[in-house]
Short mmCIF file of C-alpha atoms in Angstrom, two decimals:
data_model
loop_
_atom_site.label_atom_id
_atom_site.label_comp_id
_atom_site.label_asym_id
_atom_site.label_seq_id
_atom_site.Cartn_x
_atom_site.Cartn_y
_atom_site.Cartn_z
CA UNK C 28 -195.21 38.84 -60.76
CA UNK C 29 -191.13 37.08 -59.86
CA UNK C 30 -191.10 38.04 -56.58
CA UNK C 31 -193.87 35.89 -55.12
CA UNK C 32 -192.75 32.55 -57.04
CA UNK C 33 -191.61 31.20 -54.47
CA UNK C 34 -194.23 31.40 -52.65
CA UNK C 35 -194.19 27.72 -51.71
CA UNK C 36 -191.28 27.85 -49.94
CA UNK C 37 -191.69 31.14 -48.56
CA UNK C 38 -194.70 33.71 -47.71
CA UNK C 39 -194.63 36.75 -50.46
CA UNK C 40 -195.25 39.98 -47.93
CA UNK C 41 -196.98 43.44 -49.04
CA UNK C 42 -194.65 45.32 -48.22
CA UNK C 43 -191.53 43.04 -49.30
CA UNK C 44 -189.38 46.09 -50.97
CA UNK C 45 -189.25 44.39 -54.60
CA UNK C 46 -187.31 47.37 -56.53
CA UNK C 47 -184.19 45.32 -58.98
CA UNK C 48 -180.72 45.54 -56.83
CA UNK C 49 -177.27 46.19 -58.12
CA UNK C 50 -176.82 42.68 -59.48
CA UNK C 51 -180.09 43.24 -61.35
CA UNK C 52 -176.97 45.72 -63.54
CA UNK C 53 -174.60 45.48 -66.37
CA UNK C 54 -171.92 45.72 -65.46
CA UNK C 55 -170.31 45.05 -68.89
CA UNK C 56 -170.59 48.74 -69.77
CA UNK C 57 -169.48 51.52 -68.12
CA UNK C 58 -171.95 53.39 -65.06
CA UNK C 59 -174.74 55.54 -66.00
CA UNK C 60 -172.85 58.34 -64.80
CA UNK C 61 -169.29 58.02 -65.67
CA UNK C 62 -168.40 59.99 -68.75
CA UNK C 63 -165.30 59.84 -68.66
CA UNK C 64 -163.27 59.79 -72.77
CA UNK C 65 -162.34 55.53 -71.71
CA UNK C 66 -166.32 55.82 -70.29
CA UNK C 67 -167.96 57.25 -73.53
CA UNK C 68 -165.13 54.63 -75.59
CA UNK C 69 -166.73 51.94 -73.94
CA UNK C 70 -169.75 53.14 -74.94
CA UNK C 71 -169.28 53.93 -78.47
CA UNK C 72 -167.01 50.54 -79.32
CA UNK C 73 -170.89 48.55 -78.01
CA UNK C 74 -173.35 51.10 -80.29
CA UNK C 75 -169.80 50.04 -83.63
CA UNK C 76 -169.58 46.64 -82.86
CA UNK C 77 -172.85 44.72 -80.27
CA UNK C 78 -169.77 43.19 -78.07
CA UNK C 79 -169.27 45.23 -74.83
CA UNK C 80 -165.79 45.88 -74.01
CA UNK C 81 -163.55 45.28 -70.88
CA UNK C 82 -160.01 46.39 -69.68
CA UNK C 83 -160.65 45.31 -66.57
CA UNK C 84 -162.77 42.46 -64.74
CA UNK C 85 -162.68 44.40 -60.98
CA UNK C 86 -166.91 44.50 -60.63
CA UNK C 87 -167.36 42.63 -63.25
CA UNK C 88 -168.94 38.89 -63.69
CA UNK C 89 -166.59 36.70 -63.28
CA UNK C 90 -165.32 36.54 -66.98
CA UNK C 91 -164.52 33.21 -66.64
CA UNK C 92 -167.87 31.38 -65.67
CA UNK C 93 -168.96 29.23 -68.47
CA UNK C 94 -172.77 29.41 -68.13
CA UNK C 95 -172.83 27.10 -70.62
CA UNK C 96 -171.23 23.87 -69.56
CA UNK C 97 -170.14 21.75 -65.94
CA UNK C 98 -166.71 22.01 -67.24
CA UNK C 99 -164.03 23.99 -64.80
CA UNK C 100 -161.08 25.45 -65.88
CA UNK C 101 -157.88 23.58 -63.45
CA UNK C 102 -156.34 27.26 -63.04
CA UNK C 103 -157.05 30.13 -62.01
CA UNK C 104 -156.43 33.56 -63.99
CA UNK C 105 -154.81 36.81 -63.78
CA UNK C 106 -154.07 40.07 -64.81
CA UNK C 107 -151.95 42.67 -66.15
CA UNK C 108 -154.76 45.69 -67.10
CA UNK C 109 -153.60 47.89 -69.71
CA UNK C 110 -153.82 50.56 -67.99
CA UNK C 111 -154.28 54.40 -70.33
CA UNK C 112 -156.26 55.34 -72.48
CA UNK C 113 -154.04 55.80 -75.83
CA UNK C 114 -153.07 52.47 -75.55
CA UNK C 115 -156.40 50.92 -74.44
CA UNK C 116 -157.96 52.66 -77.42
CA UNK C 117 -154.97 51.45 -80.20
CA UNK C 118 -156.16 48.27 -78.48
CA UNK C 119 -159.75 47.84 -78.91
CA UNK C 120 -159.15 49.15 -81.94
CA UNK C 121 -156.61 46.51 -83.54
CA UNK C 122 -159.24 43.33 -82.24
CA UNK C 123 -162.26 45.21 -83.56
CA UNK C 124 -160.41 44.99 -87.49
CA UNK C 125 -158.38 42.36 -86.77
CA UNK C 126 -160.84 39.99 -85.34
CA UNK C 127 -164.59 40.92 -84.49
CA UNK C 128 -164.80 42.06 -87.85
CA UNK C 129 -163.77 39.05 -89.58
CA UNK C 130 -165.78 37.22 -86.65
CA UNK C 131 -169.17 39.35 -87.57
CA UNK C 132 -172.18 37.28 -86.19
CA UNK C 133 -169.83 35.27 -83.93
CA UNK C 134 -168.72 37.72 -82.30
CA UNK C 135 -169.12 37.89 -78.60
CA UNK C 136 -171.39 39.28 -75.77
CA UNK C 137 -167.64 40.46 -74.96
CA UNK C 138 -164.57 41.02 -74.60
CA UNK C 139 -161.90 42.23 -71.91
CA UNK C 140 -157.97 42.94 -73.79
CA UNK C 141 -155.75 42.10 -70.82
CA UNK C 142 -151.36 43.21 -71.41
CA UNK C 143 -150.83 39.48 -70.12
CA UNK C 144 -153.00 36.65 -69.07
CA UNK C 145 -150.84 34.90 -65.58
CA UNK C 146 -151.91 30.98 -65.31
CA UNK C 147 -151.98 29.76 -61.50
CA UNK C 148 -153.56 25.63 -60.72
CA UNK C 149 -153.13 24.33 -57.34
CA UNK C 150 -150.27 21.86 -56.16
CA UNK C 151 -150.91 21.36 -52.00
CA UNK C 152 -152.90 23.95 -51.03
CA UNK C 153 -150.63 26.07 -52.09
CA UNK C 154 -151.06 28.57 -55.40
CA UNK C 155 -148.17 27.26 -57.81
CA UNK C 156 -147.58 29.50 -61.95
CA UNK C 157 -148.39 26.91 -64.50
CA UNK C 158 -145.32 25.34 -65.68
CA UNK C 159 -145.80 26.37 -69.10
CA UNK C 160 -146.52 29.92 -71.35
CA UNK C 161 -148.86 31.63 -70.31
CA UNK C 162 -151.74 31.62 -72.35
CA UNK C 163 -152.75 34.15 -75.16
CA UNK C 164 -155.70 34.43 -74.56
CA UNK C 165 -159.43 32.52 -72.84
CA UNK C 166 -162.19 31.92 -74.06
CA UNK C 167 -165.15 31.87 -72.03
CA UNK C 168 -169.57 31.98 -72.23
CA UNK C 169 -169.59 35.61 -71.35
CA UNK C 170 -165.99 37.44 -72.19
CA UNK C 171 -163.40 36.67 -74.64
CA UNK C 172 -159.99 38.09 -72.39
CA UNK C 173 -157.24 38.93 -75.29
CA UNK C 174 -153.59 39.61 -74.16
CA UNK C 175 -151.16 41.80 -75.75
CA UNK C 176 -148.06 39.80 -74.53
CA UNK C 177 -146.75 42.86 -73.66
CA UNK C 178 -146.38 44.36 -77.26
CA UNK C 179 -145.89 40.68 -78.91
CA UNK C 180 -149.77 41.68 -80.59
CA UNK C 181 -147.97 44.92 -83.18
CA UNK C 182 -144.71 43.86 -83.24
CA UNK C 183 -146.00 39.64 -84.78
CA UNK C 184 -147.65 40.35 -88.01
CA UNK C 185 -148.94 37.05 -87.65
CA UNK C 186 -150.17 37.45 -84.42
CA UNK C 187 -154.26 37.96 -84.41
CA UNK C 188 -154.05 35.86 -87.60
CA UNK C 189 -153.18 32.55 -84.98
CA UNK C 190 -155.95 33.85 -82.84
CA UNK C 191 -158.62 34.36 -85.04
CA UNK C 192 -157.64 31.24 -85.40
CA UNK C 193 -157.82 30.09 -82.38
CA UNK C 194 -161.46 30.73 -82.12
CA UNK C 195 -162.59 29.17 -85.12
CA UNK C 196 -161.05 26.06 -84.61
CA UNK C 197 -162.71 26.81 -80.84
CA UNK C 198 -166.20 26.79 -82.48
CA UNK C 199 -165.89 23.62 -84.51
CA UNK C 200 -164.79 21.37 -82.69
CA UNK C 201 -167.69 22.74 -79.82
CA UNK C 202 -169.24 21.90 -83.71
CA UNK C 203 -168.25 18.15 -83.25
CA UNK C 204 -167.83 15.39 -86.40
CA UNK C 205 -171.36 15.92 -88.27
CA UNK C 206 -170.20 19.32 -88.78
CA UNK C 207 -167.54 18.69 -90.55
CA UNK C 208 -168.79 15.40 -91.99
CA UNK C 209 -168.47 17.25 -95.86
CA UNK C 210 -164.67 17.90 -95.51
CA UNK C 211 -164.06 13.94 -93.88
CA UNK C 212 -165.31 12.65 -96.83
CA UNK C 213 -163.05 13.94 -99.54
CA UNK C 214 -160.29 11.46 -98.39
CA UNK C 215 -161.53 8.47 -98.74
CA UNK C 216 -162.47 5.36 -95.90
CA UNK C 217 -161.31 8.74 -93.62
CA UNK C 218 -162.00 6.64 -91.09
CA UNK C 219 -159.79 3.10 -92.08
CA UNK C 220 -155.96 6.43 -91.52
CA UNK C 221 -157.42 7.18 -87.36
CA UNK C 222 -157.61 4.10 -87.05
CA UNK C 223 -154.37 1.90 -88.42
CA UNK C 224 -151.58 2.12 -88.26
CA UNK C 225 -148.79 2.61 -91.50
CA UNK C 226 -147.72 -1.21 -91.42
CA UNK C 227 -151.77 -1.87 -91.26
CA UNK C 228 -152.72 0.20 -94.37
CA UNK C 229 -149.37 -0.95 -96.23
CA UNK C 230 -147.18 2.27 -96.33
CA UNK C 231 -143.62 2.14 -95.19
CA UNK C 232 -143.02 3.35 -91.45
CA UNK C 233 -141.27 5.66 -92.02
CA UNK C 234 -142.51 9.93 -91.66
CA UNK C 235 -142.70 11.20 -94.69
CA UNK C 236 -145.24 14.34 -95.93
CA UNK C 237 -145.59 13.93 -99.06
CA UNK C 238 -146.99 10.19 -99.14
CA UNK C 239 -149.40 11.76 -96.22
CA UNK C 240 -150.37 15.81 -98.34
CA UNK C 241 -151.15 13.06 -101.65
CA UNK C 242 -153.52 11.01 -99.01
CA UNK C 243 -155.75 14.70 -98.39
CA UNK C 244 -153.61 15.37 -95.02
CA UNK C 245 -151.30 18.91 -95.16
CA UNK C 246 -148.17 16.94 -92.93
CA UNK C 247 -147.71 13.01 -91.00
CA UNK C 248 -148.19 12.45 -88.06
CA UNK C 249 -145.31 10.60 -86.66
CA UNK C 250 -143.32 6.72 -87.93
CA UNK C 251 -146.34 5.17 -88.04
CA UNK C 252 -149.41 6.82 -87.53
CA UNK C 253 -151.51 9.34 -90.17
CA UNK C 254 -152.07 13.03 -88.81
CA UNK C 255 -154.61 12.53 -85.87
CA UNK C 256 -158.60 13.84 -86.39
CA UNK C 257 -157.97 16.29 -83.83
CA UNK C 258 -154.55 17.69 -85.98
CA UNK C 259 -155.78 17.51 -89.41
CA UNK C 260 -159.24 18.99 -88.11
CA UNK C 261 -156.60 22.45 -86.31
CA UNK C 262 -154.25 22.44 -89.39
CA UNK C 263 -156.67 23.08 -92.13
CA UNK C 264 -158.52 25.47 -89.59
CA UNK C 265 -154.87 27.10 -89.01
CA UNK C 266 -153.96 27.35 -92.56
CA UNK C 267 -157.63 28.52 -93.75
CA UNK C 268 -155.96 32.18 -91.94
CA UNK C 269 -152.08 31.80 -92.87
CA UNK C 270 -153.28 30.46 -96.45
CA UNK C 271 -155.15 32.97 -99.30
CA UNK C 272 -156.54 30.98 -101.36
CA UNK C 273 -154.57 31.28 -104.47
CA UNK C 274 -151.66 31.25 -102.22
CA UNK C 275 -152.51 27.95 -100.61
CA UNK C 276 -152.94 26.85 -104.54
CA UNK C 277 -149.26 28.06 -105.28
CA UNK C 278 -148.06 25.96 -102.32
CA UNK C 279 -149.67 22.94 -102.66
CA UNK C 280 -150.59 22.50 -106.39
CA UNK C 281 -149.17 19.53 -106.61
CA UNK C 282 -151.54 17.99 -104.14
CA UNK C 283 -155.46 18.43 -105.82
CA UNK C 284 -156.85 16.99 -101.95
CA UNK C 285 -155.33 19.24 -99.69
CA UNK C 286 -156.47 22.50 -102.28
CA UNK C 287 -160.24 20.89 -102.24
CA UNK C 288 -160.19 20.36 -98.31
CA UNK C 289 -158.47 23.25 -98.16
CA UNK C 290 -161.25 24.50 -99.98
CA UNK C 291 -163.92 22.82 -98.11
CA UNK C 292 -162.82 24.29 -94.66
CA UNK C 293 -162.54 27.73 -96.00
CA UNK C 294 -166.65 27.48 -96.50
CA UNK C 295 -167.90 25.88 -93.84
CA UNK C 296 -165.80 27.94 -92.10
CA UNK C 297 -167.95 31.12 -93.52
CA UNK C 298 -170.78 29.19 -92.92
CA UNK C 299 -170.52 30.30 -89.12
CA UNK C 300 -169.92 34.21 -90.40
CA UNK C 301 -166.85 34.71 -90.08
CA UNK C 302 -165.04 36.75 -92.85
CA UNK C 303 -161.68 34.53 -93.55
CA UNK C 304 -161.27 37.44 -95.78
CA UNK C 305 -161.94 40.65 -93.76
CA UNK C 306 -162.82 42.61 -95.86
#
């Protein structure tokens, strides 16, 4: 039936071969005849998590393709792959416990774990390395790519907390301001701190974290403006994955409005199905 839907443009032949081609296969799972140790582990990983596991994109659909957006990244990505099975399994188990278990219902369709991500852009027709630090992750609509940064993921105790914060921040930003309305509402007349500078608000023109925290921001913006909305959101998402509730309350005990905003942000994050505490 599907083969004949284009009849207005091309005729359907009764002799046409409608057998599904290789393009109809699921390229995110191992080939049916692959019984290697890695292939069997990847199958078990999917059964246990509901997320497909990749260690390279060779022969796979473009993992950086975004099926839900017209946005196209200005960068081209290449990867240093993890080649031996013991290292692949160690990486996958760590990502499963530190990321997927906490993402819960918000887990991606597939993940690819690599040793290093390289970002490139074209300059006068020549592909050159991105001048800034290579990315730690790429969040595509079909696949999340995680870099272990050549072992840093296992030596830096905050690595996966920081990665979780960035993943959740991307999800929250995609939801838009309406999702965060109760978070913003905890600062009275929130928009005035976005629309006016300190002079217009009758505050001293100086950097002052104590003043900013008394108003509900975790840190000041600069000498002339309070923290912008973009960084205010980022500060609190990061705080949720940096401090437990008890630790945050102790650290910011002098600023009850900050404690209230932390609690609200944690509640909103958990409403996405994310297990903040990872228990």
